[in-house]
Short mmCIF file of C-alpha atoms in Angstrom, two decimals:
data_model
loop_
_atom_site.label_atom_id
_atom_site.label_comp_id
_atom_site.label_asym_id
_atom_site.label_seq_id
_atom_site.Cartn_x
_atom_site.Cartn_y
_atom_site.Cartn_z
CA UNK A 951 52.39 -4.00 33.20
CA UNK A 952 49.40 -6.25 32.55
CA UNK A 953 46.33 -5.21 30.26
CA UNK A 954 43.57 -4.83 32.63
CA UNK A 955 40.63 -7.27 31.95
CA UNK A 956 36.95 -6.44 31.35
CA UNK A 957 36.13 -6.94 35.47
CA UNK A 958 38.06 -4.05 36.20
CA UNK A 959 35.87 -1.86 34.16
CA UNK A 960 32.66 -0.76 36.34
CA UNK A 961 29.82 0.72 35.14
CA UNK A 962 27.50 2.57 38.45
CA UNK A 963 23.80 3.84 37.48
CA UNK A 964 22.37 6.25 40.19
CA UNK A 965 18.58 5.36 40.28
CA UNK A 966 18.12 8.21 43.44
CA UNK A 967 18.82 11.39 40.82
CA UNK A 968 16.26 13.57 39.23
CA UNK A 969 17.96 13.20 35.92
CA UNK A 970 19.35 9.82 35.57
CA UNK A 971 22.58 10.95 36.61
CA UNK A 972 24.75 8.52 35.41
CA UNK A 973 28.58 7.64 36.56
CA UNK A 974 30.66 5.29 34.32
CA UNK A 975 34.19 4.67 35.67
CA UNK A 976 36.47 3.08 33.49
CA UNK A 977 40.34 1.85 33.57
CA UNK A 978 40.76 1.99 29.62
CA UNK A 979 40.27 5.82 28.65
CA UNK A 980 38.00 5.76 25.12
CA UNK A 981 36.58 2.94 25.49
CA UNK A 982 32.57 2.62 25.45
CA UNK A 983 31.21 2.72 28.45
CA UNK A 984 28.27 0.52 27.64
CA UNK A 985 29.30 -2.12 25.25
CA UNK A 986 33.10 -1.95 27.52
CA UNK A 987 34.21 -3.52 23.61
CA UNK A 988 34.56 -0.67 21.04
CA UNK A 989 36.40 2.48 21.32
CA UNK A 990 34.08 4.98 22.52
CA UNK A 991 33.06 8.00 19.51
CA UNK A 992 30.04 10.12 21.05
CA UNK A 993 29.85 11.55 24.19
CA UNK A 994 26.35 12.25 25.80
CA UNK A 995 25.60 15.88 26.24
CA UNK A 996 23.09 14.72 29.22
CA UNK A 997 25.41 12.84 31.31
CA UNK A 998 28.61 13.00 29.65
CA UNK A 999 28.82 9.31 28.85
CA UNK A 1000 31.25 7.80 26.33
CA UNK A 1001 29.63 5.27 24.03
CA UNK A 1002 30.21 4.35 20.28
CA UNK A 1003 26.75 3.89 18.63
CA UNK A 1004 23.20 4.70 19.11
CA UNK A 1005 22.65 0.59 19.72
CA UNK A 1006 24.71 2.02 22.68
CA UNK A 1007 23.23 5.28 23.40
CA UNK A 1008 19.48 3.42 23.51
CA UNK A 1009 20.93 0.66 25.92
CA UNK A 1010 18.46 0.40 28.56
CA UNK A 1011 20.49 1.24 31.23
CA UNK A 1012 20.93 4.79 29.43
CA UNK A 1013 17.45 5.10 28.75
CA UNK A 1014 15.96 7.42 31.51
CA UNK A 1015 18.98 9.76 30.08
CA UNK A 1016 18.17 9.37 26.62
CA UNK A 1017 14.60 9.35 27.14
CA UNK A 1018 14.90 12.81 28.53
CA UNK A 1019 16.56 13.86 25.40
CA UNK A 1020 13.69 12.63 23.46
CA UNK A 1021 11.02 14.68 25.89
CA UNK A 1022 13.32 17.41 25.29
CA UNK A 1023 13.21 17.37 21.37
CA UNK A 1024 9.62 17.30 21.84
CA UNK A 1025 9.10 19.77 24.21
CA UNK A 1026 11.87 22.29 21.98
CA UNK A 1027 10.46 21.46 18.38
CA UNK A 1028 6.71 22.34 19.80
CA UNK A 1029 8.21 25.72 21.66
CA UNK A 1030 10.42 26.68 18.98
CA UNK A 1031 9.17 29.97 17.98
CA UNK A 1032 11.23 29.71 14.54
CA UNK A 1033 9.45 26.09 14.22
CA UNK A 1034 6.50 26.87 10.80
CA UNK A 1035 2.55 26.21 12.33
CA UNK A 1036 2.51 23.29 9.92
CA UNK A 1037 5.43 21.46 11.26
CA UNK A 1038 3.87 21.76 14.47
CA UNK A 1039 0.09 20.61 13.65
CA UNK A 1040 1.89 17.36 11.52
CA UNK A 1041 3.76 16.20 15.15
CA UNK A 1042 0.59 16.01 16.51
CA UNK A 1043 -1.19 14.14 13.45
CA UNK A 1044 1.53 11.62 13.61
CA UNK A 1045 0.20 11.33 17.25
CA UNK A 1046 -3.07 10.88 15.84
CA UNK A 1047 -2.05 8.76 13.40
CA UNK A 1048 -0.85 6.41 15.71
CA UNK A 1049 -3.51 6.44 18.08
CA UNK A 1050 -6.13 5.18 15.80
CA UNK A 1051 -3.46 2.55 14.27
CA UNK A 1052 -3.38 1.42 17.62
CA UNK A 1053 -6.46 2.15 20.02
CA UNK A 1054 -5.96 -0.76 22.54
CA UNK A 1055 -2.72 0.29 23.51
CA UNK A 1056 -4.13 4.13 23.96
CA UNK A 1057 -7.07 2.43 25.95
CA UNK A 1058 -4.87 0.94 28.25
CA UNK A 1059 -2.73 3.67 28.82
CA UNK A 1060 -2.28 6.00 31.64
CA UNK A 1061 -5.33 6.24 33.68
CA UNK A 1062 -5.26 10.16 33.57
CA UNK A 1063 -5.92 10.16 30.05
CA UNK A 1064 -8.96 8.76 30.74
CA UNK A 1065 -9.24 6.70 27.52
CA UNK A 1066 -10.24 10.10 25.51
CA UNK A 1067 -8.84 10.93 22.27
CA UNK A 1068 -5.87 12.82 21.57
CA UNK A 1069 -8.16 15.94 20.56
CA UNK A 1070 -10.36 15.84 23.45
CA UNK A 1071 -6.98 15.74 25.74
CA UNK A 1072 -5.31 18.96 23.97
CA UNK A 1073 -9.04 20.62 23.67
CA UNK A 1074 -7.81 24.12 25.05
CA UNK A 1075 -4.21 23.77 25.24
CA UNK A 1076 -1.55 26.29 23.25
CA UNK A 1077 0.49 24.48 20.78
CA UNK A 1078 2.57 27.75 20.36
CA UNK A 1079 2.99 27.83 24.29
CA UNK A 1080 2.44 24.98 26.58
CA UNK A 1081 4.42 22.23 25.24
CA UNK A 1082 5.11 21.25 28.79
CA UNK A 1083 0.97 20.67 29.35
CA UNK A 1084 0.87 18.78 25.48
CA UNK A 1085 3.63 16.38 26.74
CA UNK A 1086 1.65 15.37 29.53
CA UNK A 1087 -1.19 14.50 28.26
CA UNK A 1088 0.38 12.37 25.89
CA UNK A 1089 -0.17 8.57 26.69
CA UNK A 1090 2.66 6.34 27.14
CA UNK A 1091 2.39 4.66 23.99
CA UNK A 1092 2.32 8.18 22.07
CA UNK A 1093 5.43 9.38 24.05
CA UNK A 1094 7.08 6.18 22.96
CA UNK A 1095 5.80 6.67 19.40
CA UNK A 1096 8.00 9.53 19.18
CA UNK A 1097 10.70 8.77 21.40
CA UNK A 1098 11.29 5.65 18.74
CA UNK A 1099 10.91 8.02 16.17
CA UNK A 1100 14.00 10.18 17.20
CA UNK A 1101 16.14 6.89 18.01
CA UNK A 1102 15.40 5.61 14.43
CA UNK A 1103 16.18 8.99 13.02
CA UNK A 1104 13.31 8.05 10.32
CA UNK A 1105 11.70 11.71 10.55
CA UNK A 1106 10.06 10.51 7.53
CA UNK A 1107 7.42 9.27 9.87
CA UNK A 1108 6.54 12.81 10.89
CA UNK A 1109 5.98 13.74 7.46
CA UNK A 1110 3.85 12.27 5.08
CA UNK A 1111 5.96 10.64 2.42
CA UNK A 1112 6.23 12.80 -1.02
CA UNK A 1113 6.78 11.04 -4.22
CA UNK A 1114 7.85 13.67 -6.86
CA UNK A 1115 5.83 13.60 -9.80
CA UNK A 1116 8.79 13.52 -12.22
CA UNK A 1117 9.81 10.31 -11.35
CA UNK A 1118 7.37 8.77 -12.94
CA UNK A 1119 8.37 7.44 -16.76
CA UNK A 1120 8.22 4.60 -18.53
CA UNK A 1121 10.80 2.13 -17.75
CA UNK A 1122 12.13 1.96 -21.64
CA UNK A 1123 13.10 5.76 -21.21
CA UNK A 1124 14.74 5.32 -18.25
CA UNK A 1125 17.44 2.59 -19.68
CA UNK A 1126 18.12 5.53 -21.66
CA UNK A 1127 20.40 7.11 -18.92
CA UNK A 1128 23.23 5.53 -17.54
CA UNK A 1129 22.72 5.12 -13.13
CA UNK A 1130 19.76 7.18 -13.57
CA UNK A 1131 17.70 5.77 -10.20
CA UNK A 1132 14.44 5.02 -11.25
CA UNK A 1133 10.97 4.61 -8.71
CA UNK A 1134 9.11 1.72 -8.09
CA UNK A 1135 5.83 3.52 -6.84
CA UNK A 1136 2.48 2.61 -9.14
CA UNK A 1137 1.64 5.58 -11.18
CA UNK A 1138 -1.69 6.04 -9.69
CA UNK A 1139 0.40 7.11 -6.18
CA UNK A 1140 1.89 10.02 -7.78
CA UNK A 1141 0.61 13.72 -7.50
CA UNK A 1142 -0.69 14.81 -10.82
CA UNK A 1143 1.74 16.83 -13.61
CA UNK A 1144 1.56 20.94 -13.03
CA UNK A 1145 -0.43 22.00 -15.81
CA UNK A 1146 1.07 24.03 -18.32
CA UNK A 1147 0.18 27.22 -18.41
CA UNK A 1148 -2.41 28.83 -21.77
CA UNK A 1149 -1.22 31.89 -23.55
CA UNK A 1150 2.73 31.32 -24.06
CA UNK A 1151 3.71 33.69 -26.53
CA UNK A 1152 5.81 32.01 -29.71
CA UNK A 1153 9.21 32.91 -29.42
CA UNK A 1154 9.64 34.72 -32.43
CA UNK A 1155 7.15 37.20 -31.39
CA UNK A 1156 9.14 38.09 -27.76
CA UNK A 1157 12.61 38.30 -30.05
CA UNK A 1158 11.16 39.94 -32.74
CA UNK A 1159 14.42 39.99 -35.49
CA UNK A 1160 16.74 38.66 -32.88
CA UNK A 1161 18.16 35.45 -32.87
CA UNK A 1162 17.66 33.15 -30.24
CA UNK A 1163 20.62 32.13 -27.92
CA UNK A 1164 21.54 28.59 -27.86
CA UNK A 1165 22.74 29.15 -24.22
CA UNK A 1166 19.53 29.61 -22.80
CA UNK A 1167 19.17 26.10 -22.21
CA UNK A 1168 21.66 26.86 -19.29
CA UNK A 1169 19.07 29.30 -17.70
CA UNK A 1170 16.31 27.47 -17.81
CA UNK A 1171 18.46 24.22 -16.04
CA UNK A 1172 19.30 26.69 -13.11
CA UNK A 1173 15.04 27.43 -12.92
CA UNK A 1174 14.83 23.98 -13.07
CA UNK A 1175 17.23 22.71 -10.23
CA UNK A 1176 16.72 25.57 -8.09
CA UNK A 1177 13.16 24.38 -8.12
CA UNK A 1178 13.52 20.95 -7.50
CA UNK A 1179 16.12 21.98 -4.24
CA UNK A 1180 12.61 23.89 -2.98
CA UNK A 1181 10.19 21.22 -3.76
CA UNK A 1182 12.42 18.55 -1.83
CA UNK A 1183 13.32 21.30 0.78
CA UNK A 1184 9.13 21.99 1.39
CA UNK A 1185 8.40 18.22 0.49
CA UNK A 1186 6.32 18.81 -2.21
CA UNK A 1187 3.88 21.64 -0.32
CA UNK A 1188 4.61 24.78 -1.84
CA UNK A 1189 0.77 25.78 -2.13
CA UNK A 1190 1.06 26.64 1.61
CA UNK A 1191 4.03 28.79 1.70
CA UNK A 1192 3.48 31.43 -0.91
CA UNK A 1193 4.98 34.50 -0.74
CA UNK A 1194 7.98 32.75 0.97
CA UNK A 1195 9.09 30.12 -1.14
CA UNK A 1196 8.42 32.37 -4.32
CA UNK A 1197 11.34 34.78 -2.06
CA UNK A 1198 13.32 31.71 -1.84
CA UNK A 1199 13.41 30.82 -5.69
CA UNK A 1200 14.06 34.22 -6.43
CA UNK A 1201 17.42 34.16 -3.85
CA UNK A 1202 17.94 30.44 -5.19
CA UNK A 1203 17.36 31.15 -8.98
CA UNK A 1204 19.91 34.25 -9.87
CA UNK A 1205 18.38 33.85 -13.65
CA UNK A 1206 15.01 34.81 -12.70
CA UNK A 1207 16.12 37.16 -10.20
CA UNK A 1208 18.70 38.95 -11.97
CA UNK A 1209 18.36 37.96 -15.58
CA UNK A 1210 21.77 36.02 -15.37
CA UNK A 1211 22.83 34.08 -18.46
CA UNK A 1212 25.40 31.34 -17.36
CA UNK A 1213 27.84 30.50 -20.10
CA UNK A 1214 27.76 26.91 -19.03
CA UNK A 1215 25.62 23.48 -17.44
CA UNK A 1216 28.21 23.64 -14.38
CA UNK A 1217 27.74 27.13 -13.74
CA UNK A 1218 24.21 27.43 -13.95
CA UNK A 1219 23.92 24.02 -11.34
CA UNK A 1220 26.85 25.55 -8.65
CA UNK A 1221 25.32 29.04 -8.36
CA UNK A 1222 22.09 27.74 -7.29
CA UNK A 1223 24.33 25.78 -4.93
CA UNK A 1224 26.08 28.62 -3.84
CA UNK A 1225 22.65 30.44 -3.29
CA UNK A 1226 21.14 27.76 -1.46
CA UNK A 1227 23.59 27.17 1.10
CA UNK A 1228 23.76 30.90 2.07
CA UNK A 1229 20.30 31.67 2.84
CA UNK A 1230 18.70 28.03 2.99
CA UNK A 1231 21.94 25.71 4.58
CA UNK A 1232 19.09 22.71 5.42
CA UNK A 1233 18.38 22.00 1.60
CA UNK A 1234 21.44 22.21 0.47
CA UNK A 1235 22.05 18.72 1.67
CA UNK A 1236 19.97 17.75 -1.56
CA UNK A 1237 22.07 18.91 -3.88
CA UNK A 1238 23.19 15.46 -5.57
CA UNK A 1239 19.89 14.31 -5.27
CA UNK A 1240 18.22 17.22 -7.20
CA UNK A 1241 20.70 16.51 -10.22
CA UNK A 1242 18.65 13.53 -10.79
CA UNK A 1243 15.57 14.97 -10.41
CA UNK A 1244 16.45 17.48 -12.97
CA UNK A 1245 17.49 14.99 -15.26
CA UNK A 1246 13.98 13.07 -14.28
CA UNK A 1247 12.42 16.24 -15.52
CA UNK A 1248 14.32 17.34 -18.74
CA UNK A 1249 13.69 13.44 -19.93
CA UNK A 1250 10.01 13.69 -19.32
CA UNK A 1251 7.61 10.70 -18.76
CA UNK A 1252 7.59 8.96 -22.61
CA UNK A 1253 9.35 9.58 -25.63
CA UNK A 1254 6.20 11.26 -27.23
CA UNK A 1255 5.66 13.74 -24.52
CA UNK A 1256 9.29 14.87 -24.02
CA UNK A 1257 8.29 18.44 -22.79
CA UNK A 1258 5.72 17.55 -20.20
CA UNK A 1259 7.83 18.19 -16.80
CA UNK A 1260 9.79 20.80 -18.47
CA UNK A 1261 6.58 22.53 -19.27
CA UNK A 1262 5.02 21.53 -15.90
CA UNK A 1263 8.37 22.71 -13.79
CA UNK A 1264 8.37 26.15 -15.19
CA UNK A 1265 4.58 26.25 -14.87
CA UNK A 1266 4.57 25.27 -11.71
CA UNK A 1267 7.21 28.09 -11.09
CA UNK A 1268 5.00 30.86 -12.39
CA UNK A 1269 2.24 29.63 -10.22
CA UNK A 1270 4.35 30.18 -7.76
CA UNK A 1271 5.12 33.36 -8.20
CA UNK A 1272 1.65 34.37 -9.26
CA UNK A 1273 -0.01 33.52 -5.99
CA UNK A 1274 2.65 35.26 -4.08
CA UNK A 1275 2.24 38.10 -6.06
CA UNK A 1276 -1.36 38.14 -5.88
CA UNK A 1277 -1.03 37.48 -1.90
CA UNK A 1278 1.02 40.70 -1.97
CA UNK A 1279 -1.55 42.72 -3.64
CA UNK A 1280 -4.43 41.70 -1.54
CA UNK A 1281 -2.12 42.74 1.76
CA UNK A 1282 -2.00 45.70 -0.21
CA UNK A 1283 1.80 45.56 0.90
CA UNK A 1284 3.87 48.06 0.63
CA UNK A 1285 7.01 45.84 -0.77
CA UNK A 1286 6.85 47.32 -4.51
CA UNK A 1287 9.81 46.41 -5.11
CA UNK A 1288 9.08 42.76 -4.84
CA UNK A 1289 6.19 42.87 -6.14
CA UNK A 1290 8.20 44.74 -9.37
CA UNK A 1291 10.57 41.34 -9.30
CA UNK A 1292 7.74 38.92 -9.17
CA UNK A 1293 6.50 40.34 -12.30
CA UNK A 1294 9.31 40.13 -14.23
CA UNK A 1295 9.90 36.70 -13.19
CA UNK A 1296 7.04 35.64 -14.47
CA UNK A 1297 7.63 37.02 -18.01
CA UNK A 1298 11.07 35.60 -17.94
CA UNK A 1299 9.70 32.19 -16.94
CA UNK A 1300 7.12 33.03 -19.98
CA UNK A 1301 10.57 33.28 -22.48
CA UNK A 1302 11.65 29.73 -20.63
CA UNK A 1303 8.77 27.71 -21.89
CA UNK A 1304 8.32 29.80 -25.19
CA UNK A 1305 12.13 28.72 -26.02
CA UNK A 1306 11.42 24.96 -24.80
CA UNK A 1307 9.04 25.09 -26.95
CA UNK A 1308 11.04 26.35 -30.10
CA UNK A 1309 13.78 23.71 -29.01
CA UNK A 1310 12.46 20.61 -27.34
CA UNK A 1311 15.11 18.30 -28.87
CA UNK A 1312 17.60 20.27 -26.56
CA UNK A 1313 16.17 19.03 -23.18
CA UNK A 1314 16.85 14.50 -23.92
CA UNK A 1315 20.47 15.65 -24.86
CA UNK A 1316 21.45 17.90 -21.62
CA UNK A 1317 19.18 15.03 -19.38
CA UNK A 1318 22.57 12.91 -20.26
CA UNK A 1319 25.04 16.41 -19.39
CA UNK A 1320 23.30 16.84 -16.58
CA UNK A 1321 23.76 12.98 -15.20
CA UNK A 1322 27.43 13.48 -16.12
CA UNK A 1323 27.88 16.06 -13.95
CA UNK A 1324 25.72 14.01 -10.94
CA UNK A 1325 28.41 11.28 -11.33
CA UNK A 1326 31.34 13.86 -11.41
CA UNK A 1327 30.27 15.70 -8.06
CA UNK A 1328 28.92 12.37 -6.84
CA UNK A 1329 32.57 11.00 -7.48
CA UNK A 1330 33.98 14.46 -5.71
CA UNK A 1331 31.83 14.01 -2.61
CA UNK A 1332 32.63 10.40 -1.75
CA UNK A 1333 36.63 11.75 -2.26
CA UNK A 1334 35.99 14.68 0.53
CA UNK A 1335 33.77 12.06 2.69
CA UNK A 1336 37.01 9.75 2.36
CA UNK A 1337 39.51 12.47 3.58
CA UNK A 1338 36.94 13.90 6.31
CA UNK A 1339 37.11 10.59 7.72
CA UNK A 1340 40.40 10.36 7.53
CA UNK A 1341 40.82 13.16 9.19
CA UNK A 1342 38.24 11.88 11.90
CA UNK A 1343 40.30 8.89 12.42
CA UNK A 1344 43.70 10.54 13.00
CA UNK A 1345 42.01 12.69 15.46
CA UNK A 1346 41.01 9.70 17.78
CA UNK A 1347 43.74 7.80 17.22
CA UNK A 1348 46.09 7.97 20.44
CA UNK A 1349 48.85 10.36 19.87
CA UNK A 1350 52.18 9.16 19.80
CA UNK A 1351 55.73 10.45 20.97
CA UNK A 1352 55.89 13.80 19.03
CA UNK A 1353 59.74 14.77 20.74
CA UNK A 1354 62.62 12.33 20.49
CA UNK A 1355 64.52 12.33 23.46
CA UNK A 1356 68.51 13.27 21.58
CA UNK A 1357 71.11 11.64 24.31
#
């Protein structure tokens, strides 16, 4: 039997439908039905279609399909009752954003817009509730903003990009680390150090007679990573979360929250993992990515400051949990038992910079530990990314003759 030949594969678009309903007939099962080349890997949850990338999937003759999609990301991410205010008010100064980088093409837009600005259009409308109204008084060029947006899958756009403030150094200390990535943004771009906090108490005044352990350094890596997963998980904006992402590095950070000593580097590092991923699964994907920025942050920004984002991280930690505690007390809420835990975290990050400050040479040596281990898991995840898509592969691969036939 011949192979059939490209002209026997059809490809029928339905412009009469409400929905874009689209039928694809095909003589080759698996192959995509847009390109009619590559073996097909996605299937559209809109119209069922079989395609193999998202050049595919924004083919024009998909696009009142996928275009739909996009309305609907719009319309779900603005309705979205578990969607945060903030996230919310930032689509629409995107929106705004845009508009005013491009006011000819707002202008000329859709005549019942009337050529006002975006806030005069939404004056009175309910962000929390009428999504459907806000997407109609969009322009065409803002609906496209965002529809391109979501095909990129550059979300960045959305959100104002952070820089962290630990990533700046000076490029002599950075050679220092083997594949430590380094950032190219000028130093006047990045947000300003977390100041350390005044009255630490000397260490040998909170031991008294007892000697310090040399394990601590563990403890005060787990503070450190665990905070670094919530600063990339909040992009940098923890002043306008408080009481919940102080909750969230208490459930992250089992040192401050239940005085845990960890015996090791890798222990300290997989339990805030481990945390992370249970109550907070979105930030977990981070994980490699926070190794360096605790290593950023335990090498400090020149050799003759090598405590200042050590000191700054764990300050920044007790501010933390010092506004949320004092947001708790001017509720007046009746959580006392949080309100208990917040205090003692913010002694025990008190011992954490009293003992960094006993034992600075500590934090340059573990910097190098700590990149170890990013290579090691690094090394592990491209080794389960390998088999996963070698398990992907077997799974699409046609299945052959599982039964000999025994004459």
């Amino acid at each position: 039997m011949a192979a059939s030949s490209g002209s026997d594969r059809q490809v029928r678009f339905h412009e009469d439908c409400d929905e874009a309903d689209l039928t694809v007939t095909s003589s080759v099962d698996g192959v995509c039905q847009i390109c009619l080349k590559q073996a097909s890997r996605y299937t559209c949850p809109r119209c069922n279609l079989l395609y193999c990338s998202s050049r595919c999937y924004k083919d024009e003759r998909h696009s009142d399909c996928s275009e739909s999609f996009y309305k609907e990301n719009f319309m779900e991410a603005l309705g979205d009752a578990d969607v945060r205010k903030e996230d919310k008010d930032r689509m629409l100064e995107m929106l705004k954003r845009f508009e005013e980088n491009n006011p000819a093409d707002s202008d000329e837009d859709d005549d019942s817009c009337g050529g006002d600005d975006l806030a005069e259009r939404l004056q009175g409308v309910d962000l929390d509730a009428d999504p459907e109204q806000i997407w109609e008084r969009l322009t065409e060029a803002e609906r496209a903003e965002f529809a391109d947006i979501i095909k990129s899958d550059n979300l960045n756009l959305l959100v104002p990009h952070w820089v962290p403030w630990w990533t700046n150094h000076v490029r002599e200390l950075i050679k220092e680390v083997e594949d430590l990535q380094s950032c190219d943004t000028p130093p006047d771009q990045f947000q300003a150090v977390p100041e350390t906090i005044g009255n630490i108490p000397r260490l040998s005044d909170i031991l008294k007679n007892r000697e310090p352990s040399p394990l601590i350094i563990n403890d005060i890596i787990n503070v450190i990573y665990s905070y670094t997963l919530l600063m990339r998980f909040y992009n940098g904006e923890v002043s306008d979360f408080g009481v919940e992402i102080a909750q969230n590095l208490l459930m992250v950070s089992e040192a401050l929250s239940k005085n845990r000593n960890y015996g090791s580097l890798e222990e300290s590092i997989h339990s805030a993992i481990e945390n992370i991923t249970k109550v907070m699964k979105d930030a977990s994907g981070s994980r490699l990515e926070c190794l360096q920025d605790t290593t950023h942050i335990l090498l400090g920004r020149c050799p003759s400051q090598p405590l200042e984002y050590v000191t700054g991280a764990l300050s920044d930690c007790w501010q933390i949990v010092s506004v949320a505690k004092k947001n708790l007390n001017r509720a007046e809420s009746s959580d006392k038992a949080l309100q208990k835990q917040l205090f003692a975290c913010k002694k025990k990050l008190e011992f954490h910079l009293a003992w960094s400050i006993a034992f600075p040479e500590v934090f340059r040596v573990t910097a190098v530990d700590v990149q170890c281990l990013y290579k090691s898991m690094l090394k592990d995840q491209k080794l389960a990314d390998d088999a996963q898509l070698m398990i992907e592969r077997k799974k699409r691969a046609p299945s052959g003759k599982l039964v000999e036939e025994v004459t």
